Short mmCIF file of C-alpha atoms in Angstrom, two decimals:
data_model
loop_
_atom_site.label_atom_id
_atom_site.label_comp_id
_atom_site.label_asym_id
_atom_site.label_seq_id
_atom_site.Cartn_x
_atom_site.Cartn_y
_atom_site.Cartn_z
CA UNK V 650 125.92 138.33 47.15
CA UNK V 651 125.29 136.52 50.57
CA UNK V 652 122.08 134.60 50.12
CA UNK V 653 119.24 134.32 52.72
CA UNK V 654 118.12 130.43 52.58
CA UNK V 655 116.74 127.84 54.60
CA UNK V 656 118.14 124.50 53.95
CA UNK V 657 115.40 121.44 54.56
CA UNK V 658 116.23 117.70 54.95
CA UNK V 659 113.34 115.22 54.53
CA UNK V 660 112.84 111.52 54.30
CA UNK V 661 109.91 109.62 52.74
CA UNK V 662 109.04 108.29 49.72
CA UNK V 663 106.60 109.52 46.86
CA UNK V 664 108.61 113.28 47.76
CA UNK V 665 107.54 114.19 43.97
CA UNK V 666 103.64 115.00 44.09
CA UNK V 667 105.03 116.76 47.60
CA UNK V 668 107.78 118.77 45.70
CA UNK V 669 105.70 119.67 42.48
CA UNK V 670 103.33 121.28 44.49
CA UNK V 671 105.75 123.46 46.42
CA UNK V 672 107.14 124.96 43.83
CA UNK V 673 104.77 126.09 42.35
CA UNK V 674 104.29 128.73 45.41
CA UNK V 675 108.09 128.21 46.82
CA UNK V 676 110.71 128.86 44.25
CA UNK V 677 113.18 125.72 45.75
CA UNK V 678 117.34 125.54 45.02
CA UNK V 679 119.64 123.21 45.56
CA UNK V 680 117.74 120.07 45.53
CA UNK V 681 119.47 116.69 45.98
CA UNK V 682 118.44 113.33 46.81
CA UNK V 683 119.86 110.23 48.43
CA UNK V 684 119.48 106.52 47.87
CA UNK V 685 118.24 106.05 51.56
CA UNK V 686 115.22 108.21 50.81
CA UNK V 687 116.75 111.41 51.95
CA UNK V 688 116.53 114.24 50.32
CA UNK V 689 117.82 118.45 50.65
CA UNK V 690 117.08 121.39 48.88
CA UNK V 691 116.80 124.88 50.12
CA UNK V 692 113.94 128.04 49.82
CA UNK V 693 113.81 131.83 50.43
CA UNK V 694 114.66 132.44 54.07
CA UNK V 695 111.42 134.41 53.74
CA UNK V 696 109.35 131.34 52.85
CA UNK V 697 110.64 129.58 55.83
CA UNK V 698 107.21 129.40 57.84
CA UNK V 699 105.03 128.69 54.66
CA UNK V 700 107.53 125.18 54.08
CA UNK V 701 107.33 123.98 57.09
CA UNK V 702 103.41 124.88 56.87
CA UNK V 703 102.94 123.20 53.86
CA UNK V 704 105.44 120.42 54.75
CA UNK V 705 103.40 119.58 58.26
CA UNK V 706 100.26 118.73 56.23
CA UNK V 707 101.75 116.73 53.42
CA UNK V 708 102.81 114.11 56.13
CA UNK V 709 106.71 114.06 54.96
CA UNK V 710 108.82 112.82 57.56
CA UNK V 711 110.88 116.62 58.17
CA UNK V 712 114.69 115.67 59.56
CA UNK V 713 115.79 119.29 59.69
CA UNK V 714 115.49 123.12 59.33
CA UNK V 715 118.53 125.17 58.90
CA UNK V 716 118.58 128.58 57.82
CA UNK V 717 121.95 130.62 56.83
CA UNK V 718 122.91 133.86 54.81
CA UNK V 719 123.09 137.65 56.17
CA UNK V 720 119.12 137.77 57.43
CA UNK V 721 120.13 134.56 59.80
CA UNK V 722 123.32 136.13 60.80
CA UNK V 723 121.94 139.33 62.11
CA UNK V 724 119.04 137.92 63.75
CA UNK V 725 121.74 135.97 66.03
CA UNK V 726 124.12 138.83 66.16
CA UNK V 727 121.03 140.56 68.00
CA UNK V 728 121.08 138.11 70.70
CA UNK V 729 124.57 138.13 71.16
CA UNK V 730 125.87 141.43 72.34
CA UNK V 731 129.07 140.22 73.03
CA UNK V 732 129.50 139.84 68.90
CA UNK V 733 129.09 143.31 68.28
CA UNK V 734 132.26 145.09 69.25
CA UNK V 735 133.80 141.89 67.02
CA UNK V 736 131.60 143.18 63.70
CA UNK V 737 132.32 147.01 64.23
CA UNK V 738 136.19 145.68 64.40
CA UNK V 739 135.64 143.61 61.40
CA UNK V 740 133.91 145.82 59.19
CA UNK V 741 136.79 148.41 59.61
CA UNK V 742 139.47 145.80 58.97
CA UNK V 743 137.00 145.05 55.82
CA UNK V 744 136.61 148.58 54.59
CA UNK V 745 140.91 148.58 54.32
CA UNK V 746 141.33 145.49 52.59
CA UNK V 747 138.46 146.02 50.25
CA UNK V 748 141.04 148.20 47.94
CA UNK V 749 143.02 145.06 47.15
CA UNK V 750 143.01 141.82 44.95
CA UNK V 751 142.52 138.57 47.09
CA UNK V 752 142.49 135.88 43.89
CA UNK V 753 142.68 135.82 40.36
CA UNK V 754 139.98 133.84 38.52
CA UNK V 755 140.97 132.61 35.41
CA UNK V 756 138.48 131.12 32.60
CA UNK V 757 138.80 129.39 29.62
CA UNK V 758 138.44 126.07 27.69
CA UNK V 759 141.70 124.33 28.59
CA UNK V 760 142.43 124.22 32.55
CA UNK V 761 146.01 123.37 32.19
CA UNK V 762 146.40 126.78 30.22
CA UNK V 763 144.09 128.38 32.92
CA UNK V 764 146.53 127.37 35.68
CA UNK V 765 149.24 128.56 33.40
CA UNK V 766 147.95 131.72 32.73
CA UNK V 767 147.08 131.85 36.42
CA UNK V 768 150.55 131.30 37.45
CA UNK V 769 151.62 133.90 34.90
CA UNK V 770 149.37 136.53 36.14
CA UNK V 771 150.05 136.09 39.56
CA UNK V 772 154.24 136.76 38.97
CA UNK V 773 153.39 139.61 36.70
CA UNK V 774 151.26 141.56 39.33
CA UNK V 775 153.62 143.96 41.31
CA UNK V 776 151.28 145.52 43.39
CA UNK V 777 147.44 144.19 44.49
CA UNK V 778 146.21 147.16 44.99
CA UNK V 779 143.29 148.03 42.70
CA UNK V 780 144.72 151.25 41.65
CA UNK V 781 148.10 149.91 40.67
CA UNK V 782 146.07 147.42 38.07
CA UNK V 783 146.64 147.57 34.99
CA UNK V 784 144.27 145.38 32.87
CA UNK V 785 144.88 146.56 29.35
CA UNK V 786 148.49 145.97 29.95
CA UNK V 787 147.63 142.48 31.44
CA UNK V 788 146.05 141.69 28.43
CA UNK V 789 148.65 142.92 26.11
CA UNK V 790 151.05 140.18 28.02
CA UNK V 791 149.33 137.30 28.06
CA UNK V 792 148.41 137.68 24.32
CA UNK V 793 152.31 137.58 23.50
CA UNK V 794 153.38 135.05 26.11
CA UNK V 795 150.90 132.25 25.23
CA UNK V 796 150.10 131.29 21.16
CA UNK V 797 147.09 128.96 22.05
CA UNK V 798 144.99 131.99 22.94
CA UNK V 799 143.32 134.08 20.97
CA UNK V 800 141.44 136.73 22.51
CA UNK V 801 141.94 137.75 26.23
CA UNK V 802 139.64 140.08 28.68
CA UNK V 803 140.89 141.47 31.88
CA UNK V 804 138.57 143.11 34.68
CA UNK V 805 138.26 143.59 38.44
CA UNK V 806 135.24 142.36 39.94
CA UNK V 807 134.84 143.25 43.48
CA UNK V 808 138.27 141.94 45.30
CA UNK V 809 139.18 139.24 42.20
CA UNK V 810 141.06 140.02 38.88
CA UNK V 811 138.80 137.92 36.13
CA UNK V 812 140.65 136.94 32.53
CA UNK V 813 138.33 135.85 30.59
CA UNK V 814 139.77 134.03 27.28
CA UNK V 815 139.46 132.58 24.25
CA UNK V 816 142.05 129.55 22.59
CA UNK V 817 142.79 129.02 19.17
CA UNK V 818 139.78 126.59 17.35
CA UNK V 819 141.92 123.68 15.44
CA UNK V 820 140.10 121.83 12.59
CA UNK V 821 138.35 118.95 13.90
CA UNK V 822 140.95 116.47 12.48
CA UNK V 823 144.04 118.20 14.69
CA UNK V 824 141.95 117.98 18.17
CA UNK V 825 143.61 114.82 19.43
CA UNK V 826 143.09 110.77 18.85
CA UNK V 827 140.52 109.25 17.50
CA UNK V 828 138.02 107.87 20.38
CA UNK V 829 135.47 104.62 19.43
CA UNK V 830 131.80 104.98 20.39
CA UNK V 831 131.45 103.34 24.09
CA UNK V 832 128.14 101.89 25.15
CA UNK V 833 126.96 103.71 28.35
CA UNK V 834 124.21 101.02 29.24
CA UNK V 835 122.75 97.36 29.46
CA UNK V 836 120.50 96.82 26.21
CA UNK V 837 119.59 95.10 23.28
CA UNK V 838 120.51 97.00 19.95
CA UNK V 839 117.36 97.44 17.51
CA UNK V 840 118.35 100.06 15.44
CA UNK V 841 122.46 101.00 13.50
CA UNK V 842 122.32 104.56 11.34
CA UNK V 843 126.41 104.40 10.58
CA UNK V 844 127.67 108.21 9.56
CA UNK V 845 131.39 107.41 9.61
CA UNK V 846 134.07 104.20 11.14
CA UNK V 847 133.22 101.05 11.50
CA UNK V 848 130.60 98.88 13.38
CA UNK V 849 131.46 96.54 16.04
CA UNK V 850 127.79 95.43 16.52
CA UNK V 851 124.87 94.44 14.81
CA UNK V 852 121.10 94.84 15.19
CA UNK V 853 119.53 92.43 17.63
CA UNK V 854 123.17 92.02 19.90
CA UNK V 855 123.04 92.22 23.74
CA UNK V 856 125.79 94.67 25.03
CA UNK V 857 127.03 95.29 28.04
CA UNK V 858 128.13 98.80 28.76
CA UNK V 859 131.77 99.82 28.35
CA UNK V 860 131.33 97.65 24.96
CA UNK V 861 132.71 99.25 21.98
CA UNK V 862 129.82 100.26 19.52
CA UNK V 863 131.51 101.94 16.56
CA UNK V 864 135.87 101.63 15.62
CA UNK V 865 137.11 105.29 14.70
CA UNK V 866 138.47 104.10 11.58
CA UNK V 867 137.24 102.80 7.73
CA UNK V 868 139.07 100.50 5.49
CA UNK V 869 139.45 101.76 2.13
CA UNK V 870 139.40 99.89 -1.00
CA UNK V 871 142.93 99.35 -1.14
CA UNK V 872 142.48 97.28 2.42
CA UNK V 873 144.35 100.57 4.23
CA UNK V 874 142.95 101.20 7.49
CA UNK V 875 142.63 105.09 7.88
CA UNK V 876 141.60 106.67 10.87
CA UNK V 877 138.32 108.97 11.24
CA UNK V 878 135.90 110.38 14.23
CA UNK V 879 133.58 107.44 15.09
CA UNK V 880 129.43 108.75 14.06
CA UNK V 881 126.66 106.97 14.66
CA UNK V 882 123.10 106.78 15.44
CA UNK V 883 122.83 103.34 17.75
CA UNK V 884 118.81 102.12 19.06
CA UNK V 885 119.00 99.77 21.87
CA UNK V 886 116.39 98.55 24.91
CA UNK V 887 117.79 99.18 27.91
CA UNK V 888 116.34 98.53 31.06
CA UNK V 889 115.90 100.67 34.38
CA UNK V 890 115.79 99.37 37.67
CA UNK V 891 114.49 100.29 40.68
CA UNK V 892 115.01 98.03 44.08
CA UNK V 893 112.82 98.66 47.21
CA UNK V 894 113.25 96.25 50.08
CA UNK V 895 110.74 96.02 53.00
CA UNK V 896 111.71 94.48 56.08
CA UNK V 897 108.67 93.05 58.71
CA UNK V 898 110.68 94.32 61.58
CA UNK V 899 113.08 97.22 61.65
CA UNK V 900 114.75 99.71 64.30
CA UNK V 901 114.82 103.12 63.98
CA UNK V 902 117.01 106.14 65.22
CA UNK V 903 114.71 109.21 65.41
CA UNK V 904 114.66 113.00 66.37
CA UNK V 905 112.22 113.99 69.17
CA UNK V 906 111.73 117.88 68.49
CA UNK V 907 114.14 118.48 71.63
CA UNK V 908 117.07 120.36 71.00
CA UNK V 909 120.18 122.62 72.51
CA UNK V 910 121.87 125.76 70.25
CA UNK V 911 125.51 126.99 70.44
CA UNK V 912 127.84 128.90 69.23
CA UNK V 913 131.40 129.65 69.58
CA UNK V 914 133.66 132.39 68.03
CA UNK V 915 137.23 131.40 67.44
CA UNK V 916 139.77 133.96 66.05
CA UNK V 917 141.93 131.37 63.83
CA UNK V 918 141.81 128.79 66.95
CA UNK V 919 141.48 130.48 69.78
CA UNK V 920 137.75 130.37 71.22
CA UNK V 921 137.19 134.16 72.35
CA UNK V 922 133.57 133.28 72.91
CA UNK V 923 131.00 130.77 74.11
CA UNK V 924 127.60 129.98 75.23
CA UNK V 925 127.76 126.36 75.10
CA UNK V 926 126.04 124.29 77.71
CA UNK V 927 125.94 120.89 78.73
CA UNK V 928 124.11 118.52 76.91
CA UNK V 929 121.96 115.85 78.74
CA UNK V 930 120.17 113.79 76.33
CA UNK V 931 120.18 109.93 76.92
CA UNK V 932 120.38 109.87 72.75
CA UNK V 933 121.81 112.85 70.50
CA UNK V 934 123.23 113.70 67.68
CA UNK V 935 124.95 116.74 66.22
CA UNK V 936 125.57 119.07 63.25
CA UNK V 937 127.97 121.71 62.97
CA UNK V 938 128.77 124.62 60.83
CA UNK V 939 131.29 127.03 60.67
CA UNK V 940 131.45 130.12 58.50
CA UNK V 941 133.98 133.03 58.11
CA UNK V 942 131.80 136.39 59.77
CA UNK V 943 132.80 138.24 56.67
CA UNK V 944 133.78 137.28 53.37
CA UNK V 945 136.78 137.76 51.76
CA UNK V 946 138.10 138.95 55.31
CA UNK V 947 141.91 138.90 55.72
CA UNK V 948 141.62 138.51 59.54
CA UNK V 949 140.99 134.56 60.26
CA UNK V 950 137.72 135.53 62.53
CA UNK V 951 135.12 132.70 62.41
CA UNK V 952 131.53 131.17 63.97
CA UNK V 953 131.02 127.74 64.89
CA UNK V 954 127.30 126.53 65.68
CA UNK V 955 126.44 123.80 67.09
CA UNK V 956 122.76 121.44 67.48
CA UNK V 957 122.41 118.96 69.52
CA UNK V 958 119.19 117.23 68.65
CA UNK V 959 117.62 114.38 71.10
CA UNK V 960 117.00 111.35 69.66
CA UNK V 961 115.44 108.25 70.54
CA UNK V 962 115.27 104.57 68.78
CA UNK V 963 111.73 102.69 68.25
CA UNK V 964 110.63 99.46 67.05
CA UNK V 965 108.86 99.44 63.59
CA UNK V 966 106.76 96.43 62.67
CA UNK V 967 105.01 96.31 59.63
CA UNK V 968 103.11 93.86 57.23
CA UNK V 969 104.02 93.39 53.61
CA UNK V 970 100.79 91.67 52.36
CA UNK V 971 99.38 95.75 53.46
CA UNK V 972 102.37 97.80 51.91
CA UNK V 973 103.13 95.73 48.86
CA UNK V 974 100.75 98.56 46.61
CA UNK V 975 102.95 100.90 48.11
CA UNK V 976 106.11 99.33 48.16
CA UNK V 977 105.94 98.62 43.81
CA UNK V 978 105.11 102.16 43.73
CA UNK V 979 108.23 103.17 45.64
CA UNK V 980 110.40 100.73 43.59
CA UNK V 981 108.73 102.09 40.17
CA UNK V 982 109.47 105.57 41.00
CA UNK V 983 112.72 104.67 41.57
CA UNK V 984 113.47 103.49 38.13
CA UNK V 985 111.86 106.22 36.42
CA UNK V 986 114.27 108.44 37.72
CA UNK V 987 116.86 107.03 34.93
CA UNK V 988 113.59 107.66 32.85
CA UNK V 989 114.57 110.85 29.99
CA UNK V 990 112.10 113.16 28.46
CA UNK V 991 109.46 111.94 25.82
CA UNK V 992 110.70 108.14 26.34
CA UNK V 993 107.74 105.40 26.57
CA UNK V 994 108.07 102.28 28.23
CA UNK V 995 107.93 99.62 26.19
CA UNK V 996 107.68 96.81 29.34
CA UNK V 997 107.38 96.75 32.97
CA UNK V 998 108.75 93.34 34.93
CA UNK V 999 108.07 93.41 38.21
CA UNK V 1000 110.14 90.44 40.81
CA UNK V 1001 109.55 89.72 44.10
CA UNK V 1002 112.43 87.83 46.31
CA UNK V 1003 111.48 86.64 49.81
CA UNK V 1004 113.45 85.72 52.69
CA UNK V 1005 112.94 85.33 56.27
CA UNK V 1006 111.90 89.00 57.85
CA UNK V 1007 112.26 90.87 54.45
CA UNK V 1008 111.25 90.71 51.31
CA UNK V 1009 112.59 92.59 47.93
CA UNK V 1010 110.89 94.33 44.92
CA UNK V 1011 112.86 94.40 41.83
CA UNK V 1012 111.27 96.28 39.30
CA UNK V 1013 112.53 96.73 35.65
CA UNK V 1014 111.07 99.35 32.91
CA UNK V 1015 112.74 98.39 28.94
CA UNK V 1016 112.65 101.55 26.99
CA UNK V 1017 114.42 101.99 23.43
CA UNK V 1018 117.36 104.85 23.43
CA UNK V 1019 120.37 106.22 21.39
CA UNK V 1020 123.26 104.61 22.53
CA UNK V 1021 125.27 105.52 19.74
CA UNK V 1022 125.92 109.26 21.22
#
């Protein structure tokens, strides 16, 4: 199913209050954020106007609108007549391959065996047309050629044969070495609840993470070592951080709202059309994107587009004695992103280092966790 987005880059801090509030009328996708303050995430192509509506009042800094899926493509295919005689062409070539297998998707718990049984599938297939398919059959040989599986499904779903399967469950004591307890984090241990090995720590120790909590063995009373799956319930505060630097004087490369739109249509790479033109900005920078015309499409027929976006570089001053409120708050929110649900802080620390032109706001939350896995 070709989805009908628009993708939306923004840059600020304090994006949450912004975000919660959007979705609770804008079902958002996708989102992902960056340590320089960026962040993306992607809405309805049909909510397109009503983000940028409700992202113009919030006062976040917008870096980009870009809107993809079928919706997108045939608005520009209106506006480009010389596209058209290229889709009719397509959609025919489209229509005759659509009877045959492109890929074979294999899933299961082990990937080596799903490459395997990949491989497998793909020698035993003698035809990849639909019709010619057998998937019982399919079935019938994988079952004998590989022991480690236990059940098998075959189907065709749209132009891909899926095999679905199923591996033998071994007892817990066959399913490979026997792995120690590794501490993930920074912290101080308050709490041991030992289920099974032996502990390497003891309440009240500092460890470091990558520090072995728990041995995956015992010692018997006969002073034999014997080994055994490593269980524990491990207590520990750890500490999140979150840095935020503020610099009196800084230079920044921004966007002006100016911008050219191109595309180009290559068949594999020849360019067999064009509307590019030339580009005179002072400043600019570009994105591209290219996308097949038609998926799964045998014929290698693809659209490049290209913005060019003017850009221009100012001088920011700013005072820290005025942002420091606002600069903690940035740092605090940065740390309780590490933050998981129903944990309390237990202590905030807050540092401030200053040098000449910039200063830097360390702060640190301690809350108490199970490090023990």
């Amino acid at each position: 199913m070709i989805k009908n987005r628009t993708k939306v880059t923004i840059k600020g801090f304090n994006q949450e209050r912004t975000l919660n509030q959007i979705s609770q009328k804008i079902k958002i996708y996708n989102f992902k954020r960056e340590e320089n303050g960026i962040s993306h995430f992607e809405v309805d192509f049909k909510d397109r106007k009503q983000i940028k509506n409700m992202l113009k009042s919030s006062g976040i800094q917008v870096i980009s609108y870009s809107s993809y899926g079928l919706k997108k493509f045939i608005k520009n295919l209106i506006r480009s007549y010389g596209i058209l005689a290229a889709v009719a062409a397509i959609l025919l070539c489209y229509i005759g391959q659509y009877n045959f297998i492109l890929k074979v998707d294999v899933f299961g718990q082990e990937e080596t065996i799903n490459r395997q049984i990949e491989r497998f599938t793909e020698e035993s297939l003698h035809s990849r047309l639909k019709s010619k398919i057998d998937t019982k059959k399919l079935e019938i040989l994988i079952m004998e050629k590989f022991d480690e599986v236990s059940s098998v499904s075959a189907a065709i779903v749209g132009q891909s044969l899926v095999i679905n399967v199923h591996q033998v469950e071994l007892p817990e004591e066959l399913e490979g070495e026997f792995a120690p307890i590794i501490s993930q984090y920074e912290g101080r241990i308050t709490k041991i609840h030992l289920i099974q090995g032996t502990l390497a720590v003891n309440e009240g120790d500092i460890v470091q993470k990558g520090d072995i909590l728990v041995y995956p063995y015992v010692v018997d009373s006969q002073g034999e070592r014997r080994d055994t799956h490593a269980k524990a319930q491990i207590y520990a505060d750890i500490w999140l951080e979150g840095v935020q630097t503020h610099y009196d004087c800084r230079y920044k490369t921004q966007r002006t709202g100016e911008k050219h739109i191109y595309s180009e249509i290559f068949f594999n790479n020849l360019l067999i059309f064009s509307n590019k033109k030339d580009v005179n900005f002072k400043q600019y920078e570009s994105e591209n994107s290219m996308r097949f015309l038609s998926k799964n499409l045998l014929l290698p027929l693809y659209i490049r587009k290209t913005i060019v976006y003017e850009v221009e570089t100012i001088e920011i001053k700013s005072d820290f004695l005025k942002e420091k409120t606002q600069i903690i708050e940035n740092a605090r929110q940065k740390a309780l992103i590490f933050l998981q649900e129903n944990e309390i802080i237990k202590e905030e620390i807050i540092t401030i280092k200053e040098e000449s032109g910039w200063h830097e706001v360390r702060l640190v939350l301690t809350v108490n966790r199970n490090i023990g896995g």
